[in-house]
Amino acid sequence: MDYFKINKYSSIEENILYISKNIIELLKGSEKEFGKIVELYEKKFFTEMSVNIETSIYLAILFLFGIGKIDIENKKIKLVVE
């Protein structure tokens, strides 16, 4: 599966950019651990949990870290204040 390819045939749940936007929304206000982000994402945006969505959330966090939108310290993920 090509996670970074955006086309009309992939579902919104597999779109890394969409998931990244939702993770930024979840991180506003406080820092959280990866497990808590997955749990909150499941409750707010995705009704059933699967291994694929957890992998997509992990890839979205790596994407956000790569572009400098989040920082990871002591197992906590937080938004970078610009």
mmCIF file of N, CA, C and O in Angstrom:
data_model
loop_
_atom_site.group_PDB
_atom_site.id
_atom_site.type_symbol
_atom_site.label_atom_id
_atom_site.label_comp_id
_atom_site.label_asym_id
_atom_site.label_seq_id
_atom_site.Cartn_x
_atom_site.Cartn_y
_atom_site.Cartn_z
ATOM 1 N N MET A 1 0.849 -1.176 0.000
ATOM 2 C CA MET A 1 0.000 0.000 0.000
ATOM 3 C C MET A 1 0.897 1.243 0.000
ATOM 4 O O MET A 1 1.806 1.349 0.797
ATOM 5 N N ASP A 2 0.615 2.162 -0.892
ATOM 6 C CA ASP A 2 1.371 3.407 -0.970
ATOM 7 C C ASP A 2 0.653 4.449 -0.108
ATOM 8 O O ASP A 2 -0.324 5.051 -0.530
ATOM 9 N N TYR A 3 1.135 4.654 1.119
ATOM 10 C CA TYR A 3 0.453 5.522 2.063
ATOM 11 C C TYR A 3 0.477 6.993 1.665
ATOM 12 O O TYR A 3 -0.359 7.763 2.093
ATOM 13 N N PHE A 4 1.440 7.406 0.872
ATOM 14 C CA PHE A 4 1.565 8.820 0.560
ATOM 15 C C PHE A 4 0.966 9.186 -0.785
ATOM 16 O O PHE A 4 1.029 10.327 -1.207
ATOM 17 N N LYS A 5 0.369 8.239 -1.464
ATOM 18 C CA LYS A 5 -0.280 8.529 -2.732
ATOM 19 C C LYS A 5 -1.723 8.936 -2.458
ATOM 20 O O LYS A 5 -2.475 8.215 -1.805
ATOM 21 N N ILE A 6 -2.100 10.086 -2.951
ATOM 22 C CA ILE A 6 -3.462 10.581 -2.734
ATOM 23 C C ILE A 6 -4.229 10.422 -4.036
ATOM 24 O O ILE A 6 -3.848 10.987 -5.055
ATOM 25 N N ASN A 7 -5.287 9.639 -4.000
ATOM 26 C CA ASN A 7 -6.146 9.511 -5.166
ATOM 27 C C ASN A 7 -7.564 9.215 -4.737
ATOM 28 O O ASN A 7 -7.849 9.018 -3.560
ATOM 29 N N LYS A 8 -8.466 9.180 -5.686
ATOM 30 C CA LYS A 8 -9.876 9.009 -5.360
ATOM 31 C C LYS A 8 -10.218 7.583 -4.938
ATOM 32 O O LYS A 8 -11.313 7.343 -4.460
ATOM 33 N N TYR A 9 -9.296 6.639 -5.102
ATOM 34 C CA TYR A 9 -9.584 5.257 -4.769
ATOM 35 C C TYR A 9 -9.191 4.877 -3.347
ATOM 36 O O TYR A 9 -9.615 3.851 -2.852
ATOM 37 N N SER A 10 -8.386 5.668 -2.698
ATOM 38 C CA SER A 10 -8.005 5.346 -1.320
ATOM 39 C C SER A 10 -9.026 5.945 -0.356
ATOM 40 O O SER A 10 -9.567 7.010 -0.593
ATOM 41 N N SER A 11 -9.252 5.237 0.731
ATOM 42 C CA SER A 11 -10.225 5.719 1.708
ATOM 43 C C SER A 11 -9.622 6.839 2.539
ATOM 44 O O SER A 11 -8.402 6.960 2.665
ATOM 45 N N ILE A 12 -10.469 7.646 3.126
ATOM 46 C CA ILE A 12 -10.017 8.779 3.936
ATOM 47 C C ILE A 12 -9.278 8.297 5.180
ATOM 48 O O ILE A 12 -8.398 8.975 5.688
ATOM 49 N N GLU A 13 -9.620 7.101 5.662
ATOM 50 C CA GLU A 13 -8.955 6.560 6.847
ATOM 51 C C GLU A 13 -7.509 6.186 6.579
ATOM 52 O O GLU A 13 -6.735 6.001 7.509
ATOM 53 N N GLU A 14 -7.119 6.048 5.306
ATOM 54 C CA GLU A 14 -5.746 5.687 4.960
ATOM 55 C C GLU A 14 -4.947 6.889 4.471
ATOM 56 O O GLU A 14 -3.797 6.744 4.093
ATOM 57 N N ASN A 15 -5.528 8.066 4.471
ATOM 58 C CA ASN A 15 -4.862 9.266 3.962
ATOM 59 C C ASN A 15 -4.017 9.896 5.072
ATOM 60 O O ASN A 15 -4.541 10.406 6.054
ATOM 61 N N ILE A 16 -2.704 9.858 4.899
ATOM 62 C CA ILE A 16 -1.772 10.325 5.922
ATOM 63 C C ILE A 16 -1.944 11.816 6.201
ATOM 64 O O ILE A 16 -1.878 12.250 7.355
ATOM 65 N N LEU A 17 -2.187 12.611 5.183
ATOM 66 C CA LEU A 17 -2.356 14.049 5.399
ATOM 67 C C LEU A 17 -3.612 14.345 6.204
ATOM 68 O O LEU A 17 -3.610 15.206 7.085
ATOM 69 N N TYR A 18 -4.690 13.634 5.940
ATOM 70 C CA TYR A 18 -5.935 13.804 6.700
ATOM 71 C C TYR A 18 -5.738 13.383 8.156
ATOM 72 O O TYR A 18 -6.159 14.082 9.084
ATOM 73 N N ILE A 19 -5.079 12.257 8.356
ATOM 74 C CA ILE A 19 -4.813 11.777 9.714
ATOM 75 C C ILE A 19 -3.911 12.765 10.451
ATOM 76 O O ILE A 19 -4.115 13.040 11.633
ATOM 77 N N SER A 20 -2.927 13.330 9.750
ATOM 78 C CA SER A 20 -2.024 14.311 10.366
ATOM 79 C C SER A 20 -2.791 15.534 10.852
ATOM 80 O O SER A 20 -2.540 16.041 11.942
ATOM 81 N N LYS A 21 -3.728 16.001 10.040
ATOM 82 C CA LYS A 21 -4.562 17.145 10.431
ATOM 83 C C LYS A 21 -5.343 16.825 11.699
ATOM 84 O O LYS A 21 -5.422 17.642 12.619
ATOM 85 N N ASN A 22 -5.897 15.621 11.770
ATOM 86 C CA ASN A 22 -6.661 15.219 12.952
ATOM 87 C C ASN A 22 -5.774 15.073 14.183
ATOM 88 O O ASN A 22 -6.183 15.406 15.295
ATOM 89 N N ILE A 23 -4.553 14.594 14.012
ATOM 90 C CA ILE A 23 -3.623 14.456 15.139
ATOM 91 C C ILE A 23 -3.248 15.830 15.683
ATOM 92 O O ILE A 23 -3.164 16.020 16.901
ATOM 93 N N ILE A 24 -3.022 16.792 14.800
ATOM 94 C CA ILE A 24 -2.743 18.159 15.259
ATOM 95 C C ILE A 24 -3.899 18.675 16.099
ATOM 96 O O ILE A 24 -3.698 19.296 17.142
ATOM 97 N N GLU A 25 -5.122 18.383 15.672
ATOM 98 C CA GLU A 25 -6.301 18.798 16.439
ATOM 99 C C GLU A 25 -6.327 18.128 17.815
ATOM 100 O O GLU A 25 -6.659 18.773 18.816
ATOM 101 N N LEU A 26 -5.949 16.853 17.887
ATOM 102 C CA LEU A 26 -5.929 16.142 19.170
ATOM 103 C C LEU A 26 -4.842 16.653 20.107
ATOM 104 O O LEU A 26 -4.988 16.599 21.323
ATOM 105 N N LEU A 27 -3.729 17.127 19.547
ATOM 106 C CA LEU A 27 -2.594 17.558 20.365
ATOM 107 C C LEU A 27 -2.718 18.995 20.857
ATOM 108 O O LEU A 27 -1.911 19.413 21.682
ATOM 109 N N LYS A 28 -3.678 19.737 20.364
ATOM 110 C CA LYS A 28 -3.836 21.121 20.821
ATOM 111 C C LYS A 28 -4.180 21.117 22.305
ATOM 112 O O LYS A 28 -5.081 20.425 22.748
ATOM 113 N N GLY A 29 -3.428 21.874 23.057
ATOM 114 C CA GLY A 29 -3.717 21.997 24.478
ATOM 115 C C GLY A 29 -2.769 21.250 25.391
ATOM 116 O O GLY A 29 -2.411 21.746 26.440
ATOM 117 N N SER A 30 -2.367 20.034 25.015
ATOM 118 C CA SER A 30 -1.476 19.292 25.911
ATOM 119 C C SER A 30 -0.692 18.243 25.132
ATOM 120 O O SER A 30 -1.046 17.872 24.025
ATOM 121 N N GLU A 31 0.369 17.761 25.769
ATOM 122 C CA GLU A 31 1.167 16.704 25.162
ATOM 123 C C GLU A 31 0.580 15.358 25.551
ATOM 124 O O GLU A 31 -0.029 15.216 26.608
ATOM 125 N N LYS A 32 0.755 14.355 24.687
ATOM 126 C CA LYS A 32 0.184 13.042 24.935
ATOM 127 C C LYS A 32 1.152 11.951 24.488
ATOM 128 O O LYS A 32 2.006 12.174 23.650
ATOM 129 N N GLU A 33 0.984 10.753 25.043
ATOM 130 C CA GLU A 33 1.749 9.597 24.605
ATOM 131 C C GLU A 33 1.089 8.984 23.380
ATOM 132 O O GLU A 33 -0.087 9.218 23.108
ATOM 133 N N PHE A 34 1.847 8.170 22.645
ATOM 134 C CA PHE A 34 1.338 7.570 21.410
ATOM 135 C C PHE A 34 0.071 6.751 21.671
ATOM 136 O O PHE A 34 -0.901 6.855 20.924
ATOM 137 N N GLY A 35 0.066 5.943 22.701
ATOM 138 C CA GLY A 35 -1.099 5.118 23.013
ATOM 139 C C GLY A 35 -2.345 5.945 23.267
ATOM 140 O O GLY A 35 -3.452 5.570 22.849
ATOM 141 N N LYS A 36 -2.180 7.063 23.948
ATOM 142 C CA LYS A 36 -3.309 7.942 24.231
ATOM 143 C C LYS A 36 -3.814 8.600 22.950
ATOM 144 O O LYS A 36 -5.030 8.769 22.771
ATOM 145 N N ILE A 37 -2.896 8.964 22.042
ATOM 146 C CA ILE A 37 -3.304 9.551 20.762
ATOM 147 C C ILE A 37 -4.124 8.544 19.962
ATOM 148 O O ILE A 37 -5.163 8.889 19.397
ATOM 149 N N VAL A 38 -3.666 7.296 19.924
ATOM 150 C CA VAL A 38 -4.401 6.250 19.201
ATOM 151 C C VAL A 38 -5.788 6.067 19.806
ATOM 152 O O VAL A 38 -6.786 5.971 19.094
ATOM 153 N N GLU A 39 -5.858 6.031 21.124
ATOM 154 C CA GLU A 39 -7.137 5.859 21.817
ATOM 155 C C GLU A 39 -8.089 7.021 21.524
ATOM 156 O O GLU A 39 -9.259 6.810 21.212
ATOM 157 N N LEU A 40 -7.595 8.254 21.620
ATOM 158 C CA LEU A 40 -8.433 9.417 21.333
ATOM 159 C C LEU A 40 -8.849 9.467 19.872
ATOM 160 O O LEU A 40 -9.988 9.834 19.558
ATOM 161 N N TYR A 41 -7.942 9.109 18.975
ATOM 162 C CA TYR A 41 -8.266 9.096 17.551
ATOM 163 C C TYR A 41 -9.373 8.096 17.265
ATOM 164 O O TYR A 41 -10.298 8.364 16.507
ATOM 165 N N GLU A 42 -9.271 6.929 17.894
ATOM 166 C CA GLU A 42 -10.292 5.900 17.720
ATOM 167 C C GLU A 42 -11.663 6.403 18.166
ATOM 168 O O GLU A 42 -12.654 6.234 17.469
ATOM 169 N N LYS A 43 -11.710 7.051 19.324
ATOM 170 C CA LYS A 43 -12.983 7.547 19.855
ATOM 171 C C LYS A 43 -13.576 8.659 19.013
ATOM 172 O O LYS A 43 -14.785 8.711 18.800
ATOM 173 N N LYS A 44 -12.732 9.560 18.517
ATOM 174 C CA LYS A 44 -13.234 10.751 17.844
ATOM 175 C C LYS A 44 -13.439 10.577 16.342
ATOM 176 O O LYS A 44 -14.410 11.092 15.791
ATOM 177 N N PHE A 45 -12.542 9.865 15.666
ATOM 178 C CA PHE A 45 -12.569 9.847 14.205
ATOM 179 C C PHE A 45 -12.821 8.485 13.578
ATOM 180 O O PHE A 45 -13.181 8.399 12.409
ATOM 181 N N PHE A 46 -12.614 7.411 14.313
ATOM 182 C CA PHE A 46 -12.675 6.079 13.711
ATOM 183 C C PHE A 46 -13.365 5.142 14.668
ATOM 184 O O PHE A 46 -12.874 4.909 15.774
ATOM 185 N N THR A 47 -14.490 4.580 14.275
ATOM 186 C CA THR A 47 -15.305 3.796 15.208
ATOM 187 C C THR A 47 -14.724 2.431 15.546
ATOM 188 O O THR A 47 -14.906 1.946 16.645
ATOM 189 N N GLU A 48 -14.035 1.797 14.612
ATOM 190 C CA GLU A 48 -13.457 0.490 14.919
ATOM 191 C C GLU A 48 -11.943 0.527 14.731
ATOM 192 O O GLU A 48 -11.435 1.090 13.783
ATOM 193 N N MET A 49 -11.237 -0.073 15.666
ATOM 194 C CA MET A 49 -9.774 -0.038 15.636
ATOM 195 C C MET A 49 -9.257 -1.203 14.822
ATOM 196 O O MET A 49 -9.777 -2.299 14.886
ATOM 197 N N SER A 50 -8.214 -0.953 14.048
ATOM 198 C CA SER A 50 -7.566 -2.015 13.287
ATOM 199 C C SER A 50 -6.067 -1.760 13.268
ATOM 200 O O SER A 50 -5.601 -0.671 13.585
ATOM 201 N N VAL A 51 -5.325 -2.761 12.874
ATOM 202 C CA VAL A 51 -3.875 -2.625 12.792
ATOM 203 C C VAL A 51 -3.516 -1.603 11.714
ATOM 204 O O VAL A 51 -2.579 -0.831 11.865
ATOM 205 N N ASN A 52 -4.274 -1.567 10.638
ATOM 206 C CA ASN A 52 -3.977 -0.641 9.551
ATOM 207 C C ASN A 52 -4.104 0.812 9.983
ATOM 208 O O ASN A 52 -3.268 1.639 9.619
ATOM 209 N N ILE A 53 -5.126 1.159 10.742
ATOM 210 C CA ILE A 53 -5.294 2.557 11.162
ATOM 211 C C ILE A 53 -4.219 2.929 12.171
ATOM 212 O O ILE A 53 -3.714 4.054 12.160
ATOM 213 N N GLU A 54 -3.814 1.987 13.012
ATOM 214 C CA GLU A 54 -2.742 2.274 13.970
ATOM 215 C C GLU A 54 -1.423 2.541 13.227
ATOM 216 O O GLU A 54 -0.679 3.447 13.580
ATOM 217 N N THR A 55 -1.173 1.781 12.172
ATOM 218 C CA THR A 55 0.008 2.004 11.342
ATOM 219 C C THR A 55 -0.072 3.359 10.652
ATOM 220 O O THR A 55 0.917 4.086 10.571
ATOM 221 N N SER A 56 -1.252 3.716 10.168
ATOM 222 C CA SER A 56 -1.438 5.010 9.506
ATOM 223 C C SER A 56 -1.229 6.164 10.485
ATOM 224 O O SER A 56 -0.642 7.182 10.120
ATOM 225 N N ILE A 57 -1.683 6.012 11.724
ATOM 226 C CA ILE A 57 -1.469 7.043 12.741
ATOM 227 C C ILE A 57 0.027 7.181 13.028
ATOM 228 O O ILE A 57 0.541 8.293 13.141
ATOM 229 N N TYR A 58 0.721 6.062 13.120
ATOM 230 C CA TYR A 58 2.162 6.088 13.346
ATOM 231 C C TYR A 58 2.881 6.797 12.199
ATOM 232 O O TYR A 58 3.749 7.643 12.421
ATOM 233 N N LEU A 59 2.505 6.499 10.961
ATOM 234 C CA LEU A 59 3.109 7.155 9.809
ATOM 235 C C LEU A 59 2.797 8.652 9.789
ATOM 236 O O LEU A 59 3.644 9.472 9.422
ATOM 237 N N ALA A 60 1.597 9.021 10.198
ATOM 238 C CA ALA A 60 1.229 10.437 10.252
ATOM 239 C C ALA A 60 2.070 11.171 11.302
ATOM 240 O O ALA A 60 2.500 12.302 11.071
ATOM 241 N N ILE A 61 2.312 10.527 12.438
ATOM 242 C CA ILE A 61 3.152 11.137 13.471
ATOM 243 C C ILE A 61 4.586 11.292 12.961
ATOM 244 O O ILE A 61 5.222 12.327 13.185
ATOM 245 N N LEU A 62 5.090 10.284 12.255
ATOM 246 C CA LEU A 62 6.427 10.398 11.662
ATOM 247 C C LEU A 62 6.481 11.525 10.632
ATOM 248 O O LEU A 62 7.456 12.272 10.557
ATOM 249 N N PHE A 63 5.426 11.671 9.839
ATOM 250 C CA PHE A 63 5.348 12.752 8.866
ATOM 251 C C PHE A 63 5.379 14.116 9.561
ATOM 252 O O PHE A 63 6.141 15.006 9.184
ATOM 253 N N LEU A 64 4.559 14.272 10.613
ATOM 254 C CA LEU A 64 4.518 15.541 11.343
ATOM 255 C C LEU A 64 5.858 15.843 12.009
ATOM 256 O O LEU A 64 6.291 16.996 12.046
ATOM 257 N N PHE A 65 6.524 14.819 12.531
ATOM 258 C CA PHE A 65 7.843 15.010 13.133
ATOM 259 C C PHE A 65 8.859 15.418 12.067
ATOM 260 O O PHE A 65 9.695 16.291 12.287
ATOM 261 N N GLY A 66 8.758 14.811 10.906
ATOM 262 C CA GLY A 66 9.683 15.105 9.819
ATOM 263 C C GLY A 66 9.584 16.529 9.301
ATOM 264 O O GLY A 66 10.590 17.128 8.905
ATOM 265 N N ILE A 67 8.379 17.089 9.310
ATOM 266 C CA ILE A 67 8.224 18.464 8.831
ATOM 267 C C ILE A 67 8.296 19.470 9.971
ATOM 268 O O ILE A 67 8.112 20.666 9.752
ATOM 269 N N GLY A 68 8.559 19.004 11.186
ATOM 270 C CA GLY A 68 8.791 19.903 12.316
ATOM 271 C C GLY A 68 7.547 20.436 12.995
ATOM 272 O O GLY A 68 7.620 21.428 13.719
ATOM 273 N N LYS A 69 6.405 19.779 12.825
ATOM 274 C CA LYS A 69 5.171 20.239 13.468
ATOM 275 C C LYS A 69 5.009 19.709 14.888
ATOM 276 O O LYS A 69 4.289 20.290 15.682
ATOM 277 N N ILE A 70 5.660 18.576 15.190
ATOM 278 C CA ILE A 70 5.579 18.013 16.537
ATOM 279 C C ILE A 70 6.982 17.718 17.041
ATOM 280 O O ILE A 70 7.935 17.638 16.271
ATOM 281 N N ASP A 71 7.072 17.552 18.349
ATOM 282 C CA ASP A 71 8.330 17.199 18.992
ATOM 283 C C ASP A 71 8.052 16.050 19.956
ATOM 284 O O ASP A 71 6.961 15.956 20.524
ATOM 285 N N ILE A 72 9.025 15.188 20.137
ATOM 286 C CA ILE A 72 8.868 14.032 21.017
ATOM 287 C C ILE A 72 9.936 14.107 22.102
ATOM 288 O O ILE A 72 11.120 14.108 21.815
ATOM 289 N N GLU A 73 9.487 14.199 23.354
ATOM 290 C CA GLU A 73 10.379 14.239 24.509
ATOM 291 C C GLU A 73 9.819 13.360 25.605
ATOM 292 O O GLU A 73 8.655 13.489 25.975
ATOM 293 N N ASN A 74 10.648 12.473 26.145
ATOM 294 C CA ASN A 74 10.254 11.573 27.236
ATOM 295 C C ASN A 74 8.962 10.822 26.922
ATOM 296 O O ASN A 74 8.050 10.759 27.749
ATOM 297 N N LYS A 75 8.869 10.266 25.721
ATOM 298 C CA LYS A 75 7.715 9.486 25.255
ATOM 299 C C LYS A 75 6.454 10.325 25.119
ATOM 300 O O LYS A 75 5.361 9.786 24.954
ATOM 301 N N LYS A 76 6.557 11.638 25.219
ATOM 302 C CA LYS A 76 5.397 12.522 25.058
ATOM 303 C C LYS A 76 5.505 13.243 23.720
ATOM 304 O O LYS A 76 6.580 13.707 23.319
ATOM 305 N N ILE A 77 4.388 13.356 23.035
ATOM 306 C CA ILE A 77 4.337 14.035 21.741
ATOM 307 C C ILE A 77 3.614 15.358 21.951
ATOM 308 O O ILE A 77 2.535 15.390 22.540
ATOM 309 N N LYS A 78 4.219 16.448 21.471
ATOM 310 C CA LYS A 78 3.605 17.751 21.644
ATOM 311 C C LYS A 78 3.771 18.582 20.382
ATOM 312 O O LYS A 78 4.667 18.339 19.570
ATOM 313 N N LEU A 79 2.887 19.541 20.205
ATOM 314 C CA LEU A 79 2.980 20.453 19.073
ATOM 315 C C LEU A 79 4.130 21.406 19.279
ATOM 316 O O LEU A 79 4.407 21.831 20.398
ATOM 317 N N VAL A 80 4.796 21.781 18.190
ATOM 318 C CA VAL A 80 5.861 22.759 18.234
ATOM 319 C C VAL A 80 5.229 24.137 18.078
ATOM 320 O O VAL A 80 4.473 24.382 17.145
ATOM 321 N N VAL A 81 5.550 25.026 19.011
ATOM 322 C CA VAL A 81 5.029 26.389 18.957
ATOM 323 C C VAL A 81 5.889 27.189 18.016
ATOM 324 O O VAL A 81 7.112 27.244 18.162
ATOM 325 N N GLU A 82 5.261 27.799 17.039
ATOM 326 C CA GLU A 82 6.019 28.585 16.047
ATOM 327 C C GLU A 82 6.014 30.049 16.398
ATOM 328 O O GLU A 82 5.188 30.587 16.998
#
